[in-house]
Coordinates of C-alpha atoms in Angstrom, one line a residue:
Chain D
X212 CA 8.5 -34.2 21.1
X213 CA 11.3 -35.3 23.5
X214 CA 13.4 -36.0 20.5
X215 CA 12.9 -32.6 19.0
X216 CA 13.7 -31.0 22.4
X217 CA 16.9 -33.1 22.7
X218 CA 17.9 -32.3 19.1
X219 CA 17.3 -28.5 19.6
X220 CA 19.3 -28.6 22.8
X221 CA 22.2 -30.3 21.1
X222 CA 21.9 -28.0 18.1
X223 CA 22.0 -24.9 20.2
X224 CA 24.9 -26.2 22.3
X225 CA 27.0 -26.7 19.1
X226 CA 25.6 -23.7 17.2
X227 CA 28.8 -21.7 17.5
X228 CA 30.9 -24.5 16.2
X229 CA 28.6 -24.9 13.2
X230 CA 28.4 -21.1 12.6
X231 CA 32.2 -20.8 12.8
X232 CA 32.5 -23.6 10.2
X233 CA 30.0 -21.9 7.9
X234 CA 31.3 -18.4 8.4
X235 CA 34.9 -19.4 7.8
X236 CA 33.9 -21.1 4.5
X237 CA 31.4 -18.5 3.1
X238 CA 33.1 -15.4 4.6
X239 CA 29.9 -13.4 4.5
X240 CA 27.9 -12.9 7.7
X241 CA 24.5 -12.7 6.0
X242 CA 25.0 -15.8 3.8
X243 CA 26.4 -17.6 6.8
X244 CA 23.3 -16.8 8.8
X245 CA 21.1 -17.9 5.9
X246 CA 22.9 -21.2 5.6
X247 CA 22.9 -21.8 9.3
X248 CA 19.1 -21.4 9.4
X249 CA 18.7 -23.6 6.4
X250 CA 20.6 -26.4 8.2
X251 CA 18.2 -26.1 11.1
X252 CA 15.2 -26.5 8.7
X253 CA 16.8 -29.5 7.1
X254 CA 17.5 -31.1 10.4
X255 CA 13.8 -30.7 11.4
X256 CA 12.7 -32.1 8.1
X257 CA 15.0 -35.1 8.6
X258 CA 13.6 -35.7 12.0
X259 CA 10.1 -35.5 10.7
X260 CA 10.9 -38.1 8.0
X261 CA 12.2 -40.3 10.7
X262 CA 15.9 -40.3 9.6
X263 CA 18.3 -41.7 12.1
X264 CA 21.1 -39.2 12.9
X265 CA 24.0 -40.7 14.8
X266 CA 26.3 -37.8 15.1
X267 CA 24.3 -34.6 14.9
X268 CA 27.2 -32.2 14.7
X269 CA 28.8 -34.1 11.9
X270 CA 25.4 -34.4 10.1
X271 CA 24.8 -30.7 10.3
X272 CA 28.3 -29.9 9.0
X273 CA 27.7 -32.3 6.1
X274 CA 24.4 -30.5 5.2
X275 CA 26.1 -27.1 5.7
X276 CA 28.9 -28.2 3.3
X277 CA 26.4 -29.1 0.6
X278 CA 24.5 -25.8 1.0
X279 CA 27.9 -24.0 0.9
X280 CA 28.7 -25.8 -2.4
X281 CA 25.4 -24.7 -3.8
X282 CA 26.0 -21.2 -2.7
X283 CA 29.4 -21.2 -4.4
X284 CA 28.0 -22.6 -7.6
X285 CA 25.5 -19.7 -7.7
X286 CA 28.3 -17.2 -7.3
X287 CA 28.6 -16.5 -11.0
X288 CA 31.2 -13.8 -10.6
X289 CA 33.5 -15.9 -8.4
X290 CA 36.9 -16.2 -10.1
X291 CA 38.4 -19.1 -8.2
X292 CA 36.4 -21.5 -6.2
X293 CA 37.9 -23.9 -3.6
X294 CA 37.8 -27.6 -4.5
X295 CA 36.0 -30.2 -2.5
X296 CA 39.3 -31.5 -1.1
X297 CA 39.9 -28.2 0.8
X298 CA 36.4 -28.2 2.1
X299 CA 36.7 -31.8 3.3
X300 CA 39.9 -30.9 5.1
X301 CA 38.1 -28.0 6.8
X302 CA 35.3 -30.3 7.7
X303 CA 37.8 -32.7 9.2
X304 CA 39.4 -29.9 11.2
X305 CA 36.1 -28.9 12.7
X306 CA 35.3 -32.6 13.4
X307 CA 38.6 -32.9 15.4
X308 CA 37.6 -29.8 17.4
X309 CA 34.1 -31.0 18.2
X310 CA 34.9 -31.2 21.9
X311 CA 36.6 -27.9 22.1
X312 CA 34.9 -25.6 24.6
X313 CA 35.2 -22.0 23.8
X314 CA 32.8 -20.7 26.4
X315 CA 35.4 -19.1 28.6
X316 CA 37.2 -17.6 25.6
X317 CA 34.0 -16.1 24.3
X318 CA 33.2 -14.5 27.7
X319 CA 36.8 -13.1 27.7
X320 CA 36.4 -11.8 24.2
X321 CA 33.3 -9.8 25.0
X322 CA 35.2 -8.1 27.8
X323 CA 38.2 -7.5 25.6
X324 CA 36.1 -6.0 22.9
X325 CA 34.6 -3.5 25.3
X326 CA 38.0 -2.0 25.7
X327 CA 38.7 -1.6 22.0
X328 CA 38.6 2.1 21.1
X329 CA 35.6 3.2 19.0
X330 CA 37.5 3.7 15.8
X331 CA 39.0 0.2 15.9
X332 CA 35.7 -1.3 16.9
X333 CA 34.2 0.5 13.8
X334 CA 36.8 -1.2 11.7
X335 CA 35.8 -4.6 13.2
X336 CA 32.1 -3.8 12.5
X337 CA 32.8 -2.9 8.9
X338 CA 34.8 -6.1 8.4
X339 CA 32.7 -8.5 10.4
X340 CA 29.2 -7.2 10.8
X341 CA 28.8 -5.5 7.5
X342 CA 31.1 -7.9 5.6
X343 CA 33.0 -5.2 3.8
X344 CA 36.1 -6.1 1.9
X345 CA 39.5 -4.8 2.9
X346 CA 39.7 -2.8 -0.3
X347 CA 36.3 -1.4 0.4
X348 CA 37.2 -0.3 3.9
X349 CA 40.4 1.2 2.5
X350 CA 38.5 3.2 -0.1
X351 CA 36.1 4.5 2.5
X352 CA 38.8 5.5 4.9
X353 CA 41.0 6.9 2.2
X354 CA 43.9 4.6 3.2
X355 CA 45.8 1.8 1.5
X356 CA 44.7 -1.8 1.8
X357 CA 48.0 -2.7 3.4
X358 CA 47.2 -0.3 6.3
X359 CA 43.8 -1.9 6.8
X360 CA 45.3 -5.4 6.7
X361 CA 48.0 -4.4 9.2
X362 CA 45.4 -2.9 11.5
X363 CA 43.1 -5.8 11.3
X364 CA 45.8 -8.4 12.0
X365 CA 47.0 -6.4 14.9
X366 CA 43.6 -5.9 16.5
X367 CA 43.0 -9.7 16.1
X368 CA 46.4 -10.4 17.7
X369 CA 45.7 -8.0 20.5
X370 CA 42.3 -9.6 21.1
X371 CA 43.8 -13.1 21.0
X372 CA 46.4 -12.1 23.7
X373 CA 43.8 -10.3 25.8
X374 CA 41.6 -13.5 25.7
X375 CA 44.5 -15.7 26.7
X376 CA 45.4 -13.4 29.6
X377 CA 41.8 -13.2 30.9
X378 CA 41.3 -16.9 30.6
X379 CA 44.5 -17.5 32.6
X380 CA 43.5 -15.0 35.3
X381 CA 40.1 -16.6 35.7
X382 CA 41.4 -20.2 35.7
X383 CA 41.1 -21.8 39.1
Chain H
X42 CA 53.1 -11.9 8.8
X43 CA 53.8 -15.5 7.8
X44 CA 52.8 -17.0 4.5
X45 CA 50.0 -18.8 6.2
X46 CA 48.7 -15.7 7.9
X47 CA 48.7 -14.1 4.5
X48 CA 46.9 -17.1 3.0
X49 CA 44.3 -17.2 5.7
X50 CA 43.7 -13.5 5.5
X51 CA 43.3 -13.6 1.7
X52 CA 41.1 -16.6 2.0
X53 CA 38.8 -14.5 4.1
X54 CA 38.9 -11.8 1.4
X55 CA 38.2 -14.4 -1.3
X56 CA 41.3 -13.2 -3.3
X57 CA 43.3 -16.5 -3.4
X58 CA 44.6 -17.7 -6.7
X59 CA 44.2 -21.3 -7.7
X60 CA 47.8 -22.3 -6.7
X61 CA 47.4 -20.5 -3.4
X62 CA 44.2 -22.5 -2.7
X63 CA 46.2 -25.6 -3.3
X64 CA 48.9 -24.4 -0.9
X65 CA 46.2 -23.7 1.7
X66 CA 44.9 -27.2 1.2
X67 CA 48.3 -28.8 1.6
X68 CA 48.9 -26.7 4.7
X69 CA 45.8 -28.3 6.2
X70 CA 47.4 -31.8 6.0
X71 CA 49.1 -31.1 9.3
X72 CA 46.7 -31.6 12.3
X73 CA 48.4 -28.7 14.1
X74 CA 47.5 -26.4 11.3
X75 CA 44.0 -27.7 11.2
X76 CA 43.7 -26.9 14.9
X77 CA 45.0 -23.4 14.2
X78 CA 42.5 -22.9 11.4
X79 CA 39.6 -23.9 13.7
X80 CA 40.9 -21.5 16.4
X81 CA 41.0 -18.8 13.8
X82 CA 37.5 -19.5 12.7
X83 CA 36.2 -19.6 16.4
X84 CA 37.8 -16.2 16.9
X85 CA 36.1 -14.8 13.8
X86 CA 32.7 -16.2 14.7
X87 CA 33.1 -15.0 18.3
X88 CA 34.0 -11.5 17.2
X89 CA 31.0 -11.4 14.8
X90 CA 28.7 -12.7 17.5
X91 CA 30.0 -10.2 20.1
X92 CA 29.7 -7.3 17.7
X93 CA 26.1 -8.3 16.8
X94 CA 24.9 -8.7 20.4
X95 CA 26.8 -5.6 21.5
X96 CA 25.3 -3.4 18.7
X97 CA 23.3 -1.2 21.0
X98 CA 26.2 -0.2 23.2
X99 CA 28.4 0.4 20.2
X100 CA 25.6 2.5 18.7
X101 CA 25.6 4.7 21.8
X102 CA 29.3 5.2 21.5
X103 CA 29.0 6.1 17.8
X104 CA 26.3 8.6 18.6
X105 CA 28.7 10.5 20.7
X106 CA 30.8 11.0 17.6
X107 CA 33.7 9.7 19.7
X108 CA 37.0 10.4 18.2
X109 CA 40.1 8.3 18.2
X110 CA 42.4 9.0 21.1
X111 CA 45.8 7.7 21.9
X112 CA 44.6 7.2 25.5
X113 CA 42.1 4.7 24.1
X114 CA 44.9 2.6 22.7
X115 CA 46.8 2.8 26.0
X116 CA 43.6 1.7 27.7
X117 CA 43.3 -1.2 25.3
X118 CA 46.7 -2.5 26.1
X119 CA 46.8 -1.5 29.7
X120 CA 47.3 -4.7 31.7
X121 CA 47.3 -7.0 28.8
X122 CA 51.0 -7.0 28.2
X123 CA 53.7 -7.8 30.7
X124 CA 56.7 -5.4 30.8
X125 CA 58.6 -8.0 28.9
X126 CA 56.2 -7.5 26.0
X127 CA 56.6 -3.7 25.9
X128 CA 58.3 -3.9 22.6
X129 CA 55.5 -5.9 21.1
X130 CA 53.1 -3.4 22.6
X131 CA 55.0 -0.5 21.1
X132 CA 54.9 -2.2 17.7
X133 CA 51.2 -2.6 18.0
X134 CA 50.8 1.1 19.0
X135 CA 52.8 2.1 16.0
X136 CA 50.7 -0.2 13.8
X137 CA 47.5 1.3 15.1
X138 CA 49.0 4.8 14.7
X139 CA 48.2 4.1 11.1
X140 CA 44.6 4.9 12.0
X141 CA 45.7 8.3 13.3
X142 CA 46.7 9.2 9.8
X143 CA 43.3 8.2 8.5
X144 CA 41.9 11.3 10.1
X145 CA 44.4 13.5 8.3
X146 CA 43.2 12.5 4.8
X147 CA 41.8 15.2 2.6
X148 CA 38.8 13.9 0.7
X149 CA 37.1 16.2 -1.8
X150 CA 34.8 18.8 -0.2
X151 CA 31.3 18.9 -1.4
X152 CA 29.6 22.2 -1.7
X153 CA 26.5 21.2 0.1
X154 CA 25.1 21.7 3.6
X155 CA 22.9 19.5 5.7
X156 CA 20.0 20.2 8.0
X157 CA 18.3 17.4 9.9
X158 CA 15.4 16.5 12.1
X159 CA 15.1 13.4 14.3
X160 CA 17.8 10.8 14.5
X161 CA 20.5 11.2 11.8
X162 CA 24.1 10.2 11.7
X163 CA 26.9 11.0 9.3
X164 CA 29.5 8.3 8.9
X165 CA 32.9 9.7 7.7
X166 CA 35.4 7.0 7.2
X167 CA 35.1 5.1 10.4
X168 CA 33.8 7.9 12.5
X169 CA 30.2 8.6 13.3
X170 CA 29.5 12.3 13.6
X171 CA 26.6 14.4 14.8
X172 CA 25.2 16.3 11.8
X173 CA 25.1 19.5 13.9
X174 CA 28.9 19.4 14.1
X175 CA 29.4 18.9 10.4
X176 CA 30.2 22.1 8.6
X177 CA 31.1 20.8 5.1
X178 CA 30.1 17.5 3.6
X179 CA 32.8 15.5 2.0
X180 CA 33.0 12.9 -0.7
X181 CA 32.6 9.5 1.0
X182 CA 30.2 10.8 3.7
X183 CA 27.4 8.4 4.4
X184 CA 24.2 9.9 5.8
X185 CA 21.9 7.6 7.7
X186 CA 18.4 8.5 8.8
X187 CA 16.7 6.4 11.4
X188 CA 12.9 5.8 11.6
X189 CA 11.5 9.3 12.3
X190 CA 14.7 11.0 11.0
X191 CA 15.0 13.2 8.0
X192 CA 17.9 15.1 6.3
X193 CA 17.9 17.8 3.7
X194 CA 21.0 18.4 1.6
X195 CA 21.2 21.8 0.0
X196 CA 23.6 23.0 -2.7
X197 CA 24.0 26.7 -1.8
X198 CA 24.9 28.0 -5.2
X199 CA 21.8 26.6 -6.9
X200 CA 18.3 25.7 -5.8
X201 CA 19.0 21.9 -5.6
X202 CA 17.8 20.1 -2.6
X203 CA 17.7 16.4 -1.7
X204 CA 15.4 15.4 1.1
X205 CA 16.4 12.0 2.5
X206 CA 13.4 10.4 4.1
X207 CA 13.4 8.3 7.2
X208 CA 15.2 4.9 7.4
X209 CA 17.4 5.7 4.5
X210 CA 21.1 5.8 3.6
X211 CA 22.7 8.1 1.1
X212 CA 26.4 8.3 0.2
X213 CA 28.1 11.3 -1.4
X214 CA 30.5 10.2 -4.1
X215 CA 33.3 11.9 -5.9
X216 CA 31.8 13.2 -9.1
X217 CA 34.4 14.4 -11.5
X218 CA 31.6 14.9 -14.1
X219 CA 28.9 16.4 -11.9
X220 CA 27.2 15.5 -8.7
X221 CA 27.2 11.8 -7.9
X222 CA 25.3 10.2 -5.0
X223 CA 24.5 6.6 -4.0
X224 CA 21.1 5.9 -2.5
X225 CA 22.0 2.7 -0.7
X226 CA 18.4 2.2 0.6
X227 CA 15.4 4.2 1.3
X228 CA 13.8 7.2 -0.3
X229 CA 15.0 10.6 -1.5
X230 CA 12.8 13.4 -2.8
X231 CA 14.8 15.6 -5.1
X232 CA 14.4 19.1 -6.6
X233 CA 17.3 19.4 -8.9
X234 CA 18.1 22.8 -10.6
X235 CA 19.2 22.7 -14.2
X236 CA 22.6 21.0 -14.3
X237 CA 25.1 21.4 -17.2
X238 CA 24.4 18.8 -19.8
X239 CA 27.9 17.4 -19.6
X240 CA 27.8 17.4 -15.8
X241 CA 24.5 15.8 -14.8
X242 CA 23.6 14.7 -11.3
X243 CA 23.8 10.9 -11.1
X244 CA 22.0 8.9 -8.4
X245 CA 22.9 5.2 -8.1
X246 CA 20.9 2.6 -6.3
X247 CA 21.6 -1.1 -6.0
X248 CA 19.6 -1.8 -9.1
X249 CA 19.6 1.4 -11.1
X250 CA 21.3 4.5 -12.2
X251 CA 19.3 7.7 -12.6
X252 CA 20.8 10.6 -14.6
X253 CA 19.3 14.0 -13.9
X254 CA 19.7 17.2 -15.7
X255 CA 17.1 19.2 -13.9
X256 CA 13.8 18.0 -12.5
X257 CA 11.6 17.1 -9.5
X258 CA 11.2 13.4 -8.6
X259 CA 11.1 10.8 -5.9
X260 CA 13.6 7.9 -6.0
X261 CA 13.0 5.0 -3.7
X262 CA 15.7 2.2 -3.3
X263 CA 13.8 -0.7 -1.8
X264 CA 15.2 -4.1 -0.9
X265 CA 15.0 -5.7 -4.3
X266 CA 13.7 -2.9 -6.5
X267 CA 14.1 0.8 -7.3
X268 CA 11.1 3.0 -7.9
X269 CA 11.2 6.4 -9.7
X270 CA 8.3 8.7 -9.7
X271 CA 8.5 11.9 -11.8
X272 CA 6.8 15.1 -10.9
X273 CA 8.6 17.4 -13.4
X274 CA 11.2 17.2 -16.2
X275 CA 12.8 13.9 -17.2
X276 CA 15.3 11.4 -15.8
X277 CA 17.3 8.8 -17.7
X278 CA 17.0 5.5 -15.8
X279 CA 19.3 2.7 -16.4
X280 CA 19.2 -0.9 -15.1
X281 CA 22.5 -2.0 -13.6
X282 CA 23.5 -5.3 -15.3
X283 CA 23.4 -8.3 -13.0
X284 CA 27.1 -9.0 -13.3
X285 CA 27.5 -5.8 -11.3
X286 CA 29.3 -3.7 -14.0
X287 CA 27.8 -0.4 -14.8
X288 CA 27.8 1.2 -18.2
X289 CA 26.3 0.7 -21.6
X290 CA 25.3 -2.9 -21.0
X291 CA 22.3 -2.0 -18.9
X292 CA 18.8 -1.3 -20.3
X293 CA 18.0 2.5 -20.3
X294 CA 14.8 4.4 -20.5
X295 CA 13.6 8.0 -20.2
X296 CA 11.0 8.7 -17.6
X297 CA 9.1 12.0 -17.9
X298 CA 6.7 14.0 -15.7
X299 CA 3.6 12.0 -14.9
X300 CA 5.3 8.6 -15.3
X301 CA 6.9 6.1 -13.0
X302 CA 9.3 3.2 -13.5
X303 CA 10.5 0.2 -11.5
X304 CA 13.8 -1.5 -11.9
X305 CA 13.7 -5.1 -10.6
X306 CA 15.1 -8.4 -11.7
X307 CA 12.8 -10.1 -14.1
X308 CA 10.6 -7.1 -14.6
X309 CA 10.5 -5.3 -17.9
X310 CA 11.9 -1.8 -17.6
X311 CA 9.1 0.5 -18.8
X312 CA 7.9 4.0 -18.1
X313 CA 4.3 3.7 -16.9
X314 CA 1.8 6.4 -16.3
X315 CA 1.1 7.4 -12.8
X316 CA -2.6 6.8 -12.3
X317 CA -4.8 5.9 -9.3
X318 CA -4.5 2.3 -10.3
X319 CA -0.8 2.1 -11.1
X320 CA 1.6 4.1 -9.1
X321 CA 4.7 3.4 -7.0
X322 CA 2.4 2.7 -4.0
X323 CA 0.7 -0.1 -5.9
X324 CA 2.2 -3.3 -7.5
X325 CA 4.2 -3.1 -10.7
X326 CA 2.6 -5.7 -13.0
X327 CA 4.5 -8.9 -13.3
X328 CA 4.0 -10.8 -16.5
X329 CA 2.3 -14.2 -16.1
X330 CA 2.9 -16.2 -19.3
X331 CA -0.4 -17.8 -20.0
X332 CA 0.8 -19.8 -23.0
X333 CA 4.0 -21.2 -21.5
X334 CA 2.6 -24.7 -20.7
X335 CA 0.6 -27.3 -22.5
X336 CA -1.4 -29.8 -20.5
X337 CA -1.5 -33.2 -22.2
X338 CA -5.0 -34.0 -21.1
X339 CA -6.1 -30.9 -22.9
X340 CA -8.8 -30.3 -20.4
X341 CA -7.8 -26.7 -19.6
X342 CA -8.8 -24.0 -22.0
X343 CA -6.6 -21.0 -21.8
X344 CA -7.2 -17.6 -23.4
X345 CA -6.4 -14.0 -22.5
X346 CA -10.0 -13.7 -21.2
X347 CA -10.2 -16.8 -19.1
X348 CA -8.6 -20.0 -17.9
X349 CA -11.1 -22.8 -17.6
X350 CA -11.0 -26.4 -16.5
X351 CA -13.6 -28.0 -18.6
X352 CA -14.1 -31.2 -16.6
X353 CA -14.6 -32.1 -13.0
X354 CA -11.1 -33.0 -12.1
X355 CA -8.3 -32.5 -9.6
X356 CA -5.7 -30.9 -11.8
X357 CA -3.1 -28.1 -11.9
X358 CA -2.2 -25.6 -14.6
X359 CA 1.1 -23.8 -14.0
X360 CA 2.1 -20.5 -15.7
X361 CA 5.6 -19.1 -16.0
X362 CA 6.6 -15.9 -14.3
X363 CA 9.9 -14.0 -14.0
X364 CA 11.9 -15.4 -11.1
X365 CA 11.5 -12.3 -8.9
X366 CA 12.6 -11.6 -5.4
X367 CA 10.6 -9.3 -3.2
X368 CA 7.2 -8.5 -1.8
X369 CA 4.6 -9.9 -4.3
X370 CA 0.9 -10.0 -4.6
X371 CA -1.2 -12.5 -6.6
X372 CA -4.8 -12.3 -7.5
X373 CA -7.5 -14.2 -9.5
X374 CA -11.2 -14.4 -9.8
X375 CA -12.7 -17.8 -9.7
X376 CA -16.1 -19.4 -10.3
X377 CA -16.8 -23.0 -9.6
X378 CA -19.0 -24.3 -12.4
X379 CA -19.5 -27.9 -11.2
X380 CA -18.1 -30.1 -8.5
X381 CA -18.2 -33.7 -7.6
X382 CA -21.4 -34.7 -5.8
X383 CA -21.5 -36.3 -2.4
X384 CA -19.5 -35.5 0.7
X385 CA -16.0 -35.5 -0.8
X386 CA -13.8 -32.5 -0.6
X387 CA -13.9 -30.1 -3.5
X388 CA -12.8 -26.6 -4.3
X389 CA -10.1 -24.5 -6.0
X390 CA -6.7 -23.1 -5.3
X391 CA -4.2 -20.5 -6.3
X392 CA -0.7 -21.9 -6.0
X393 CA 2.5 -19.8 -5.9
X394 CA 5.8 -21.6 -6.0
X395 CA 9.0 -20.3 -4.6
X396 CA 12.6 -21.6 -5.0
X397 CA 14.9 -22.8 -7.7
X398 CA 12.8 -25.5 -9.3
X399 CA 11.3 -28.9 -8.9
X400 CA 11.5 -30.9 -6.6
X401 CA 12.7 -28.5 -3.9
X402 CA 10.2 -25.8 -4.6
X403 CA 8.1 -24.4 -1.8
X404 CA 4.4 -24.5 -2.7
X405 CA 2.1 -22.0 -1.1
X406 CA -1.6 -22.8 -1.7
X407 CA -4.4 -20.5 -1.0
X408 CA -7.6 -22.4 -1.4
X409 CA -11.3 -22.5 -1.0
X410 CA -12.3 -26.0 0.3
X411 CA -15.8 -27.4 0.8
X412 CA -16.5 -30.5 2.8
X413 CA -12.8 -30.6 3.9
X414 CA -11.6 -31.9 7.3
X415 CA -12.3 -28.4 8.8
X416 CA -15.7 -28.2 7.1
X417 CA -16.0 -25.3 4.6
X418 CA -13.0 -23.1 4.7
X419 CA -10.5 -20.7 3.1
X420 CA -7.0 -21.9 3.8
X421 CA -3.3 -21.1 3.4
X422 CA -1.0 -24.1 3.3
X423 CA 2.8 -24.2 3.1
X424 CA 4.5 -27.3 1.7
X425 CA 7.8 -26.9 3.6
X426 CA 6.7 -26.2 7.2
X427 CA 3.4 -28.2 6.5
X428 CA 1.7 -25.4 8.4
X429 CA -1.7 -24.1 7.5
X430 CA -4.3 -21.6 8.6
X431 CA -8.0 -21.7 7.9
X432 CA -10.9 -19.3 8.1
X433 CA -14.6 -20.3 7.6
X434 CA -15.8 -19.8 4.0
X435 CA -18.8 -21.1 2.2
X436 CA -18.5 -21.3 -1.6
X437 CA -21.6 -21.4 -3.8
X438 CA -21.3 -22.8 -7.3
X439 CA -21.9 -20.3 -10.1
X440 CA -20.8 -17.2 -8.1
X441 CA -17.6 -15.3 -8.7
X442 CA -15.1 -14.9 -5.9
X443 CA -12.0 -12.7 -5.8
X444 CA -8.9 -14.4 -4.2
X445 CA -5.8 -12.5 -3.2
X446 CA -2.4 -13.7 -1.8
X447 CA 0.3 -11.4 -0.4
X448 CA 3.8 -12.8 0.1
X449 CA 6.2 -10.6 1.9
X450 CA 9.6 -12.2 2.4
X451 CA 12.2 -11.3 5.0
X452 CA 15.2 -13.3 3.7
X453 CA 17.3 -12.1 6.6
X454 CA 15.0 -13.7 9.0
X455 CA 14.3 -16.7 6.7
X456 CA 10.6 -16.0 6.8
X457 CA 7.8 -15.1 4.4
X458 CA 4.8 -13.4 5.8
X459 CA 1.7 -14.6 4.0
X460 CA -1.8 -13.0 4.0
X461 CA -4.9 -14.1 2.1
X462 CA -8.3 -12.8 1.5
X463 CA -11.4 -13.9 -0.4
X464 CA -14.5 -11.8 -1.1
X465 CA -17.5 -11.4 -3.4
X466 CA -18.5 -8.2 -5.2
X467 CA -16.7 -5.0 -6.0
X468 CA -15.7 -3.9 -2.5
X469 CA -12.4 -5.4 -1.4
X470 CA -12.3 -5.9 2.4
X471 CA -9.6 -4.0 4.1
X472 CA -8.6 -6.8 6.4
X473 CA -6.9 -10.1 5.4
X474 CA -9.0 -13.2 6.1
X475 CA -6.0 -15.4 7.0
X476 CA -2.3 -14.8 7.9
X477 CA 0.6 -17.1 8.4
X478 CA 4.4 -17.2 8.3
X479 CA 6.3 -19.7 6.2
X480 CA 10.0 -20.4 5.8
X481 CA 11.6 -18.3 3.1
X482 CA 12.6 -20.5 0.2
X483 CA 13.9 -18.2 -2.5
X484 CA 12.6 -16.2 -5.5
X485 CA 9.2 -16.7 -7.2
X486 CA 9.3 -19.7 -9.5
X487 CA 5.8 -19.7 -11.1
X488 CA 2.1 -19.6 -10.3
X489 CA -0.5 -22.2 -10.9
X490 CA -4.3 -22.6 -10.8
X491 CA -5.8 -25.8 -9.3
X492 CA -9.1 -27.4 -9.3
X493 CA -10.0 -29.9 -6.6
X494 CA -12.7 -32.3 -7.8
X495 CA -14.3 -29.4 -9.7
X496 CA -14.6 -27.6 -13.0
X497 CA -13.8 -23.9 -12.6
X498 CA -13.3 -20.7 -14.6
X499 CA -10.5 -18.4 -13.5
X500 CA -10.3 -14.8 -14.8
X501 CA -8.1 -11.8 -14.1
X502 CA -5.1 -13.8 -13.0
X503 CA -2.5 -11.1 -12.0
X504 CA 0.7 -10.8 -10.2
X505 CA 2.5 -7.7 -9.0
X506 CA 5.6 -6.6 -7.3
X507 CA 5.2 -4.3 -4.4
X508 CA 8.7 -4.1 -3.2

């Protein structure tokens, strides 16, 4: 029981790292959520079968990677799929950032987002929450894709700068 | 925007070509770039998470129908940029000014009005408007009704009305050849005046396309299926091919007054009569292929009338079904003819398997067990979570019992709600005997009948799609 408690504590502590890894690779919030939960189920199954897991974060990324590969294979309409080399490099990148703590930045981001005007927040919602494509958003808004791309990049850039500024202010 | 910004952006969009994927891969050889990618990914995930958790607040802002104001942009950047970065700020303001022009677009006007009750929102582009403030509907308008909400669209120059029921989403499309609407989810009750033959009204759902010339019907776009119930006239209903392209490739049928039809993956598209036994409120029959499996021991006898295990044995007889997603129900009648003597466990089970195939399938067993560890019971067991639930049940040999399993998945929550009941006689009890949640494991794979140290006769094996 203690092991499960420890495993879930570690899993929850690293959930944002894992979710960021999955979400970046699958690019769809709903699929990312599904895969994330599948990893948790597999982790519990592994524990139940008595498997020894040395590095839990790495293990979870490995399982997520396999699930993502399965997901891509099922995407019959996908034109070009990334090869395993690219995925491995992304896996390495996240491994290198295992100790990165984004807690302060996340806190700052929530505050920055509150100040984003409704229309731009709707743009972020369409893109991130609903997973709409840029072309789809452009069609809905009767604008060119280039306009949407520019706006998205600039909102992200503004958020990035806002985060940095807030983190600096709150730093001791 | 640098090349790499462009690559990362188009990676997120899934539009990279093969050589660009290689370029992205090569870019990641540098540890500094890998760190940048991770930071990018953390930002994406944090935005997603913040938007999800802040949904209620955003919703309130949307309900106000808040319009885009320059002061909002100023507010966004106020304090975030030093004076030395004014130029950058101005550039950003100019960039965001792009959005100002979005309001000035002139989408096609639709000659329809809307009246609402309860909570209803119209999404126009990226604005959320109060219906009371909307004079004309436009192509692209998305009408969303919340639970308890209701919206009626009327076309003033004809007696056509579309009543959008609660918890539904309907989008008005540009229809060069007649009215075109997309029922994204939920239910619409339509009274459509006669339309010109070359300009019919077309209603799209995620699974189907309904072409209407003039009629009265109810169209219901559910999670994995579309249901059409005809009251008057006729509608051409087409299945949208799985690849996602619409057109002649999809199967098409005509559904007339007094009939209903269901479009769902793996289900034959047929116009079925609306009767008390079969209507859109009840399951659409799913074919269970009785002759799809040959057991080598040849101890099972299978016919249209009955499926019988002739010897006392612990065996399994699977039957193929379409690989359906959605809310399903399974039923069989069972009679235990003989069982092993003594105190050993015996009984029967209805198995339903979900997933992509052996060995990773999830097996849900609903079984009547005598002399089991819990005594005599009726039990649901899930092979993935190893969870089970049991209710007391005493089985008498030679009597006929009706067994029913309801499996209602919520893929978003990764859970399937399971309910089971067992009863004797004609009158089906209203309540379920046992209920349990199991992890969601994918679409229906097949069904199977099982004997546990017994010889049984199964009849009336049925499967149906509810949603």
